[in-house]
PDB file of C-alpha atoms in Angstrom:
ATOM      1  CA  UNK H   2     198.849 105.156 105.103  1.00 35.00           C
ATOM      2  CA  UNK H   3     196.390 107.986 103.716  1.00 34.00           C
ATOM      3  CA  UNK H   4     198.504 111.598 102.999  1.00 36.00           C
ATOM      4  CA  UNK H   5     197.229 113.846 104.753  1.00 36.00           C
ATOM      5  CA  UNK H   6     197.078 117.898 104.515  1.00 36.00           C
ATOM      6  CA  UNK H   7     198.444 119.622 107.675  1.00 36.00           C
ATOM      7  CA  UNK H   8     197.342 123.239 108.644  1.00 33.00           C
ATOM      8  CA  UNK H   9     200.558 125.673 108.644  1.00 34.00           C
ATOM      9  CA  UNK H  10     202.618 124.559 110.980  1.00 36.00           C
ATOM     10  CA  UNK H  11     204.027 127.714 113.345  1.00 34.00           C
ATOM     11  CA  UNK H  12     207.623 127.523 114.268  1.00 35.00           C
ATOM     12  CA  UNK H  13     209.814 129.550 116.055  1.00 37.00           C
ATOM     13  CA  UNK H  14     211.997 132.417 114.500  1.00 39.00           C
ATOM     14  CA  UNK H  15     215.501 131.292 114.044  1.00 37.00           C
ATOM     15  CA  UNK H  16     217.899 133.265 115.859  1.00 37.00           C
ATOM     16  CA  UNK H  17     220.517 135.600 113.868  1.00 37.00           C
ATOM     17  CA  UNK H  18     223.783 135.038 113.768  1.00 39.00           C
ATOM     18  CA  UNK H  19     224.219 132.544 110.520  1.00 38.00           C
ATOM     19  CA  UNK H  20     228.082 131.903 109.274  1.00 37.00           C
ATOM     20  CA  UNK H  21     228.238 132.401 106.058  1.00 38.00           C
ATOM     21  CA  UNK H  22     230.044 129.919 104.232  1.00 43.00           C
ATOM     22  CA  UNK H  23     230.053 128.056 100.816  1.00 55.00           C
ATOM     23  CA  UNK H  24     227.800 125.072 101.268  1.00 73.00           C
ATOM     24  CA  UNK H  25     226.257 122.601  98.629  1.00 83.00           C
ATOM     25  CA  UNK H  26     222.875 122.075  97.588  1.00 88.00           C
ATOM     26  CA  UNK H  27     220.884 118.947  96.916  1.00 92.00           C
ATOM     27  CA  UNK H  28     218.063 119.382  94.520  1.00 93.00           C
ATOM     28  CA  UNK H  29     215.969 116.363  92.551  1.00 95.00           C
ATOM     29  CA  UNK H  30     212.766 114.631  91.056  1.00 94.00           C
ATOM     30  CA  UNK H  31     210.553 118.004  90.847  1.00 95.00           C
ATOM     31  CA  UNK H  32     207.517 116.204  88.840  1.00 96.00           C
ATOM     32  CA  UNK H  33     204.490 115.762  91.154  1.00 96.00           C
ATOM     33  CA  UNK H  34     203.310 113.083  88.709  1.00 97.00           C
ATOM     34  CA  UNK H  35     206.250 110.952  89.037  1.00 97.00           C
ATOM     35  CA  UNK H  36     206.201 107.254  90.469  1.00 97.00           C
ATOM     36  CA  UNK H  37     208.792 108.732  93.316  1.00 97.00           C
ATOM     37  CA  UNK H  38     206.274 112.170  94.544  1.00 98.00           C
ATOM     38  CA  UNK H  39     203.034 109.699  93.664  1.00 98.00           C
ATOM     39  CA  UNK H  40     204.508 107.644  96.488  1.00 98.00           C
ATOM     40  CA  UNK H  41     205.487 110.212  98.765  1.00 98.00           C
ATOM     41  CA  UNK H  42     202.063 111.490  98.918  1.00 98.00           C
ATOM     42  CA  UNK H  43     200.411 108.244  98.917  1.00 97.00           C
ATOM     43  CA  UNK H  44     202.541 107.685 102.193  1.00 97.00           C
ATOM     44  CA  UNK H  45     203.285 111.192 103.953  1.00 97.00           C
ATOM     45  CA  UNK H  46     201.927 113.764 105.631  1.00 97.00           C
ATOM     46  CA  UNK H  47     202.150 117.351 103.933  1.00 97.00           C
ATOM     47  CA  UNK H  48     203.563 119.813 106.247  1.00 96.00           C
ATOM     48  CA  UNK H  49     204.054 123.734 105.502  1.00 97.00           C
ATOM     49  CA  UNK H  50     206.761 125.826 107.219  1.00 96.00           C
ATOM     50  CA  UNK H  51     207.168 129.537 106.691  1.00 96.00           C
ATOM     51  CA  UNK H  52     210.465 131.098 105.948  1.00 96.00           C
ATOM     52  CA  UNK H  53     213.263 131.259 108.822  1.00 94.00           C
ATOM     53  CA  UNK H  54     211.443 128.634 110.814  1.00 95.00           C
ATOM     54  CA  UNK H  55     212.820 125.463 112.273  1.00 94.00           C
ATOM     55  CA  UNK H  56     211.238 122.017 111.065  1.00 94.00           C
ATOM     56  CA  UNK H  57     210.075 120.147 113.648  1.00 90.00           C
ATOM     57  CA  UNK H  58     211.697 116.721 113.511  1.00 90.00           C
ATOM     58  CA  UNK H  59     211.335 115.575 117.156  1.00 87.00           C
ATOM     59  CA  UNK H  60     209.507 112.392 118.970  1.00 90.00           C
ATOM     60  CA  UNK H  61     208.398 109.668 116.931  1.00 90.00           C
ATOM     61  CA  UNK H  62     209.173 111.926 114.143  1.00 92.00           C
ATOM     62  CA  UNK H  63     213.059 112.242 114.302  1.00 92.00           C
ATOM     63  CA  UNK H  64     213.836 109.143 112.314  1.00 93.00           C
ATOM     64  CA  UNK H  65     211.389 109.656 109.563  1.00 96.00           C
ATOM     65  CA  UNK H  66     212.696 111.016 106.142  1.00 96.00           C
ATOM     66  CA  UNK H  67     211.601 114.227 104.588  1.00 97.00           C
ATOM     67  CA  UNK H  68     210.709 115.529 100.802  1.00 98.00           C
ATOM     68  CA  UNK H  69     210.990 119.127 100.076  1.00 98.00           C
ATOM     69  CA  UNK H  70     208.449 119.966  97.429  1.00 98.00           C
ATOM     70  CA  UNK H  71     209.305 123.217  97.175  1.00 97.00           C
ATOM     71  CA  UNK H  72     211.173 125.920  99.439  1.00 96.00           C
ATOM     72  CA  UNK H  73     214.650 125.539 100.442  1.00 95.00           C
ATOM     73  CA  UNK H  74     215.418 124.332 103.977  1.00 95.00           C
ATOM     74  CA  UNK H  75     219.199 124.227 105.275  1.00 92.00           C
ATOM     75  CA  UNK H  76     220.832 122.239 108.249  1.00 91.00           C
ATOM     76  CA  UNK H  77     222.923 124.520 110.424  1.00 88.00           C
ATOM     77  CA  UNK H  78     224.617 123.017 113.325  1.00 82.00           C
ATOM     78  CA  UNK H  79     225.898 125.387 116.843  1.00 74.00           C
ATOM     79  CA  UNK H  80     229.542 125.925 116.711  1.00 67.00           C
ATOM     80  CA  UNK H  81     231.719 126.291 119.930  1.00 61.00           C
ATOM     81  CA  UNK H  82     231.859 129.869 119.702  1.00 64.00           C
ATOM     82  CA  UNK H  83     227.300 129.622 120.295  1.00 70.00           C
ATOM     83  CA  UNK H  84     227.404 130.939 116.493  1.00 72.00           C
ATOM     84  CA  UNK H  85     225.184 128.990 113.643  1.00 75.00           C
ATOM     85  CA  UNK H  86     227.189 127.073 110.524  1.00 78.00           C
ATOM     86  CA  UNK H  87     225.486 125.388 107.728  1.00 80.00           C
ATOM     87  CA  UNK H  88     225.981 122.344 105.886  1.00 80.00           C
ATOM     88  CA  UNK H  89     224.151 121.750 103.773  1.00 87.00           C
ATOM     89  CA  UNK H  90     220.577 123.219 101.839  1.00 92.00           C
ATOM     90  CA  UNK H  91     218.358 121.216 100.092  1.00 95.00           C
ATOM     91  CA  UNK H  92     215.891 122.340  97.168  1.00 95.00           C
ATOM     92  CA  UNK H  93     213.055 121.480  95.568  1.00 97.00           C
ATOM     93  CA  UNK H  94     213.321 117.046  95.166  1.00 97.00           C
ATOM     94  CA  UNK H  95     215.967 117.026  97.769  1.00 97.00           C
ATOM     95  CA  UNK H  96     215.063 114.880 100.917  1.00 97.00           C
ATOM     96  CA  UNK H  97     216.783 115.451 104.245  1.00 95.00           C
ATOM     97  CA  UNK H  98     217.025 113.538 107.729  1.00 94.00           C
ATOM     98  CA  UNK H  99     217.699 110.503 105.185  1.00 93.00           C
ATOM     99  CA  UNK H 100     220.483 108.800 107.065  1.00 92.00           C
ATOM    100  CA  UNK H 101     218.741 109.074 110.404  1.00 92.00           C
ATOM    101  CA  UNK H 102     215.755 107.340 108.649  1.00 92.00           C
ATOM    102  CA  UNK H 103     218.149 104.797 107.504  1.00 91.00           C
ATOM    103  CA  UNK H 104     220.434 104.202 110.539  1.00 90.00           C
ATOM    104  CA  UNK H 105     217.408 104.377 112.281  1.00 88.00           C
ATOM    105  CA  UNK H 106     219.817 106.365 114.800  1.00 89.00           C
ATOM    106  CA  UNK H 107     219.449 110.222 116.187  1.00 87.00           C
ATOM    107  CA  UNK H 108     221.900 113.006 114.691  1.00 84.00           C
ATOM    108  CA  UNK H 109     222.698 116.481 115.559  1.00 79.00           C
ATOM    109  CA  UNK H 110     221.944 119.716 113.679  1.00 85.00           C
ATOM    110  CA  UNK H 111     218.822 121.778 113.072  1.00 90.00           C
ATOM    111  CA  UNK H 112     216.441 122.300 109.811  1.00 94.00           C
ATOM    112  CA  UNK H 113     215.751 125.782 109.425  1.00 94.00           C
ATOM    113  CA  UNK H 114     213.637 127.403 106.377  1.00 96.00           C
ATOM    114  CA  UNK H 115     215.188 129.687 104.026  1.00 94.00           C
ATOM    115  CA  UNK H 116     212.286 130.230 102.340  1.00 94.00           C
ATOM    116  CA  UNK H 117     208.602 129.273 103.045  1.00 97.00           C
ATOM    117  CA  UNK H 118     208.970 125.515 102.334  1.00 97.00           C
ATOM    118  CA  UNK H 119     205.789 122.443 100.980  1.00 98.00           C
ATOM    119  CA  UNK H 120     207.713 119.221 102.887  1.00 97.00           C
ATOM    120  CA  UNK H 121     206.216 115.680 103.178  1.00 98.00           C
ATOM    121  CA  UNK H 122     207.178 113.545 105.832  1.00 97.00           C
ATOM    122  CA  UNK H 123     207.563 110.279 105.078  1.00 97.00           C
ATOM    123  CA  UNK H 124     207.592 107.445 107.565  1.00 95.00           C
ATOM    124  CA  UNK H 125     211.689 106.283 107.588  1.00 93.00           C
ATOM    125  CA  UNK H 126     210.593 102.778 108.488  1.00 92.00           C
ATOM    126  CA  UNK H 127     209.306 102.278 104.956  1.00 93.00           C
ATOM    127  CA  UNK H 128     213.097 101.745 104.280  1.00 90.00           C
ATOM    128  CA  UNK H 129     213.992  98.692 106.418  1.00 88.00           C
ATOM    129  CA  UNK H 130     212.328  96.398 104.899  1.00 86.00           C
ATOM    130  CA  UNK H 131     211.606  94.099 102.108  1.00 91.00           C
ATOM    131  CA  UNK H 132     207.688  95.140 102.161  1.00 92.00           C
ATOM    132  CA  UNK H 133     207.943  98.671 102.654  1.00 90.00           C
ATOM    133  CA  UNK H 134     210.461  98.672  99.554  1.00 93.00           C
ATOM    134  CA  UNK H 135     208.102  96.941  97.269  1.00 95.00           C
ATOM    135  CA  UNK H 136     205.686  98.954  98.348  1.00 95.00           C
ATOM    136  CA  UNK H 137     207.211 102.196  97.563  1.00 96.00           C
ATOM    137  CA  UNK H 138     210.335 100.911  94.954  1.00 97.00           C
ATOM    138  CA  UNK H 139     210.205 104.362  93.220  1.00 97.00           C
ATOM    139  CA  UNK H 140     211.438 105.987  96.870  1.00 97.00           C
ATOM    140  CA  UNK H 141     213.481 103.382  97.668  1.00 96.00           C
ATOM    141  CA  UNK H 142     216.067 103.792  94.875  1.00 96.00           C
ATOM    142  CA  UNK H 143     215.573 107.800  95.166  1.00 97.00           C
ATOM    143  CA  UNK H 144     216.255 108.029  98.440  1.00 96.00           C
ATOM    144  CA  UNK H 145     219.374 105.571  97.333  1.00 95.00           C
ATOM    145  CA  UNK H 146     220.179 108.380  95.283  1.00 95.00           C
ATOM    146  CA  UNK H 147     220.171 111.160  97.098  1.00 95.00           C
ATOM    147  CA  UNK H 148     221.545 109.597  99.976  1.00 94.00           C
ATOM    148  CA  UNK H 149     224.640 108.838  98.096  1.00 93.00           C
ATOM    149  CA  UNK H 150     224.331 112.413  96.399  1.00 91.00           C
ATOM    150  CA  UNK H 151     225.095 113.439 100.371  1.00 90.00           C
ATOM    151  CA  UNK H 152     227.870 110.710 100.948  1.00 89.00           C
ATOM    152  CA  UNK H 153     229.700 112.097  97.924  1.00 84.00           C
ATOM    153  CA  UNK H 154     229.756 115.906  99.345  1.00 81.00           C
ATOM    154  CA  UNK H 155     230.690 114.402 102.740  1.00 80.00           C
ATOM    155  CA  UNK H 156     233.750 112.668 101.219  1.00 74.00           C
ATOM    156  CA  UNK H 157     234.807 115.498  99.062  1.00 69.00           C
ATOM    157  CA  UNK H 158     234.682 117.919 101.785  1.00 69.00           C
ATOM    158  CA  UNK H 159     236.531 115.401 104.172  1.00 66.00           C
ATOM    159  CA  UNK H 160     239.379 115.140 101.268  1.00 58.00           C
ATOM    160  CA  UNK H 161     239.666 119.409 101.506  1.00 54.00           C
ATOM    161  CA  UNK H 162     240.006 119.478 105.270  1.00 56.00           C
ATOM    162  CA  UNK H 163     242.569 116.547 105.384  1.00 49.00           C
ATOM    163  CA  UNK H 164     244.783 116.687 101.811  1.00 42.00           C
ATOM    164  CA  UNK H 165     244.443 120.593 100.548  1.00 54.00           C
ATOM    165  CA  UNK H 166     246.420 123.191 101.648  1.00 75.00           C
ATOM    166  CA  UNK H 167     244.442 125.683 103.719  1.00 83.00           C
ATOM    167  CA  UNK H 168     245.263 128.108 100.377  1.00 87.00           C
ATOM    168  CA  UNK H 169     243.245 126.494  98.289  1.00 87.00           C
ATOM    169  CA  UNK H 170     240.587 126.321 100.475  1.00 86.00           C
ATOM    170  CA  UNK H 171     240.859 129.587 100.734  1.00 91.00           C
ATOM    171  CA  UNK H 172     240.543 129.943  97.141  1.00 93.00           C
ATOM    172  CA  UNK H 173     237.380 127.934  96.986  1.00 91.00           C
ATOM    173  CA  UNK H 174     235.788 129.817  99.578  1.00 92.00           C
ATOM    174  CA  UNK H 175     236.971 133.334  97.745  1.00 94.00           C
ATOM    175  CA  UNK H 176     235.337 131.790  94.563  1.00 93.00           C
ATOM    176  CA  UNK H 177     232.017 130.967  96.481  1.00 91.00           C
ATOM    177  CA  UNK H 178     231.890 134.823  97.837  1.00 92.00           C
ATOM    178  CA  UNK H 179     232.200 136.260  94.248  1.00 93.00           C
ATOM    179  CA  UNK H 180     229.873 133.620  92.976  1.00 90.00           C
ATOM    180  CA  UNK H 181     227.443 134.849  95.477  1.00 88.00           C
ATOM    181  CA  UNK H 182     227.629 138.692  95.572  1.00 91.00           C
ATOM    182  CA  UNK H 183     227.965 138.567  91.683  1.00 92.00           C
ATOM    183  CA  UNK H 184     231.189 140.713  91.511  1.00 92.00           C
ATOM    184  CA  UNK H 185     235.125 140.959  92.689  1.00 94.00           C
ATOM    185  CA  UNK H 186     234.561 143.663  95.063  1.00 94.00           C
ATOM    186  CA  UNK H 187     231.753 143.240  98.208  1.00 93.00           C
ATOM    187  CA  UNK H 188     232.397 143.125 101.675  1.00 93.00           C
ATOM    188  CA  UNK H 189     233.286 140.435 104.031  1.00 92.00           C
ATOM    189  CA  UNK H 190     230.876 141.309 106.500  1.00 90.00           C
ATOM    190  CA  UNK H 191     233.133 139.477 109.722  1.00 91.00           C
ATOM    191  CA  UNK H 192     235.843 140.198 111.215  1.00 92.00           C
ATOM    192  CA  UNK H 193     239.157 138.416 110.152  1.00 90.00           C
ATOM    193  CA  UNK H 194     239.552 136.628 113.639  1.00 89.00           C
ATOM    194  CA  UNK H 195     235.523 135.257 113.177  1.00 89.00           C
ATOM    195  CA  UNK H 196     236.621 133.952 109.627  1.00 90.00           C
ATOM    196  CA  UNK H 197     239.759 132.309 110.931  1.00 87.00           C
ATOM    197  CA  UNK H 198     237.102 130.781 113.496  1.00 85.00           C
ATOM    198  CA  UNK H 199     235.094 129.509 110.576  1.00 84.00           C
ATOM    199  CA  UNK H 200     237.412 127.662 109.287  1.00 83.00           C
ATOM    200  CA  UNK H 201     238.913 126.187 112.221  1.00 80.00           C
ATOM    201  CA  UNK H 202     242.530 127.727 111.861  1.00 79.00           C
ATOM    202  CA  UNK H 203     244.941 130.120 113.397  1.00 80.00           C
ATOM    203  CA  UNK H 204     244.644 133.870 112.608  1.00 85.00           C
ATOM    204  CA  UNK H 205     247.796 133.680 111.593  1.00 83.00           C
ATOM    205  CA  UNK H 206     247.561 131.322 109.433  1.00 82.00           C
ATOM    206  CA  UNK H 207     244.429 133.430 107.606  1.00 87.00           C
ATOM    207  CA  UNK H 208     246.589 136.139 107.584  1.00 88.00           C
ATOM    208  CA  UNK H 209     249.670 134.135 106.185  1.00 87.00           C
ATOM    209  CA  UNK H 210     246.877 132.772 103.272  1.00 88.00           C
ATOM    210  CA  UNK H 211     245.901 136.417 102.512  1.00 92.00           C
ATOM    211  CA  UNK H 212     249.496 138.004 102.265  1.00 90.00           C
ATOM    212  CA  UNK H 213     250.265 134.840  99.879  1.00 90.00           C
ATOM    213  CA  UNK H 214     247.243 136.311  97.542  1.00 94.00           C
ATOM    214  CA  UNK H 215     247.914 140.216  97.649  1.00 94.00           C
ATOM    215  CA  UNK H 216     251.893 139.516  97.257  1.00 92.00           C
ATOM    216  CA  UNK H 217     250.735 137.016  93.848  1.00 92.00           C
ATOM    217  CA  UNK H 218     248.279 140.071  92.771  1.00 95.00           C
ATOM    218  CA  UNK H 219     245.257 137.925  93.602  1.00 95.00           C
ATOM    219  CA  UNK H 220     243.636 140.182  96.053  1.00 96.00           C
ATOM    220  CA  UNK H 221     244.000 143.471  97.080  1.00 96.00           C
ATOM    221  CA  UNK H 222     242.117 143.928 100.424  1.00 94.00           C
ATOM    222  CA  UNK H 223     240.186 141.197 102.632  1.00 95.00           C
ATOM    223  CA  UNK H 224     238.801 142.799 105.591  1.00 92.00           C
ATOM    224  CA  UNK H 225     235.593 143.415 106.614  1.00 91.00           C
ATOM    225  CA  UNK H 226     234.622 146.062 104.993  1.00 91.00           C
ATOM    226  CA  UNK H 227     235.548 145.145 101.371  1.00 93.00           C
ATOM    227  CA  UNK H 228     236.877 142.577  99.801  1.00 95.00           C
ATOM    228  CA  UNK H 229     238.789 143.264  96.130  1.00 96.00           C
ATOM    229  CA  UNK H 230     239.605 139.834  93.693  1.00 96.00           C
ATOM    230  CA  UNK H 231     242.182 141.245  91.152  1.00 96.00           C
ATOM    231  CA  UNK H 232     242.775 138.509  89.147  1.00 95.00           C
ATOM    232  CA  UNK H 233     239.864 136.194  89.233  1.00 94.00           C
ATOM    233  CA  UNK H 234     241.179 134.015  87.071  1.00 94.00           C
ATOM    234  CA  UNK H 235     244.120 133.382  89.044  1.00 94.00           C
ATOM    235  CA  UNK H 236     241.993 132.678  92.071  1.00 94.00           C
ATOM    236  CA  UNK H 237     239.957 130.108  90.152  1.00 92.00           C
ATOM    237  CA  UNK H 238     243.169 128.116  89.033  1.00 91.00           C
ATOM    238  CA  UNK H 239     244.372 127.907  92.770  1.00 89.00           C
ATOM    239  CA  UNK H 240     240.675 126.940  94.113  1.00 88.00           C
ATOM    240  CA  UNK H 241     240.603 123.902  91.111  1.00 83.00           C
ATOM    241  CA  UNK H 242     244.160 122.706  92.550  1.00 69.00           C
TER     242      UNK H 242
END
């Protein structure tokens, strides 16, 4: 198959709403001159997406993999509550949609831009067999890779939900805020109730977690309107438990 150069492809907006949360990030080969993106071009179809669209993985396209050249593109599923959650983001080298194009099987969740985003997609059925593989053997042990890169953050997050205490959690998810407002003191920007909801627990049992913190000097305040770490340190030896 001949790559091809597709005009810009117009999406629609993605609706607000977004849960923030700590989610990981899958990045990889970045070299446009390696064997891996030398086969992705020889065999997909270049597709640009500005940012806060939705990727268009429908039809005969929903099983195929794709390769984020550059961008960032996350998958955000609906919760119960109609609100949007993320799960993952993938960068520049990371390919997404991988197990579907493996499984050869249909899962939920949406790919929405973060920012305007070069992806190739890449037929999925080059995977299921001995030709395509030797065609493409570069891909074939990336995607490999990467797909086990995504197994890995799927088992580690299973371990939180089922063997941490909900503290610790609570920690990590403290320690992702500070990472990402740069400081101990932003606010929370939700209500209390909306981040019990987030994490699937009682508000109760949020509250319980954040009376633990301020009575250990932790934290000072977690509402919506500001959020003060005291003792950062602290908070980082309870979120590595």
């Amino acid at each position: 198959m001949t790559a091809s150069t597709g005009s810009e492809t117009e999406m629609p907006l993605a609706p607000s709403g977004f849960m923030p949360f700590a989610i990981p990030i899958i990045q990889g080969e970045t070299d446009m001159n390696s064997p891996v993106w030398q086969e992705i071009q020889r065999e997909g179809t270049k597709i640009v997406c500005r940012a806060g669209t939705y990727i268009d993985i429908s039809g005969k396209h929903q099983l195929d993999m794709y390769c984020l050249e550059k961008g960032s593109v996350r998958i955000i599923f609906d919760t119960l509550e109609g609100r949007h959650r993320a799960l993952m983001t993938f960068e520049a080298g990371g390919i997404f949609n991988l197990a579907c194009a493996l499984t050869q099987k249909d899962a939920s969740g949406l790919y929405q831009c973060i920012q305007d985003s070069v992806v190739w997609r890449v037929p999925g059925t080059l995977l299921h067999d001995q030709s395509g593989v030797t065609a493409c053997p570069a891909l074939a042990a990336y995607a490999l890779r990467q797909m086990g890169t995504v197994a890995l953050i799927h088992s580690t997050f299973l371990s939180d939900m089922l063997m941490d205490d909900f503290v610790i959690r609570f920690c990590r998810y403290l320690v992702s805020l500070t990472t990402r407002h740069g400081g101990t003191e932003f606010p929370l920007g939700m209500t209390q109730e909306r981040c019990a909801a987030m994490f699937g627990v009682h508000r109760a049992t949020l509250g319980r977690a954040v009376q633990y913190l301020k009575q250990n000097g932790i934290i000072e305040s977690f509402r919506r309107g500001q959020v003060r770490i005291l003792d950062p340190v602290k908070l980082r030896s309870l979120a590595d438990m």
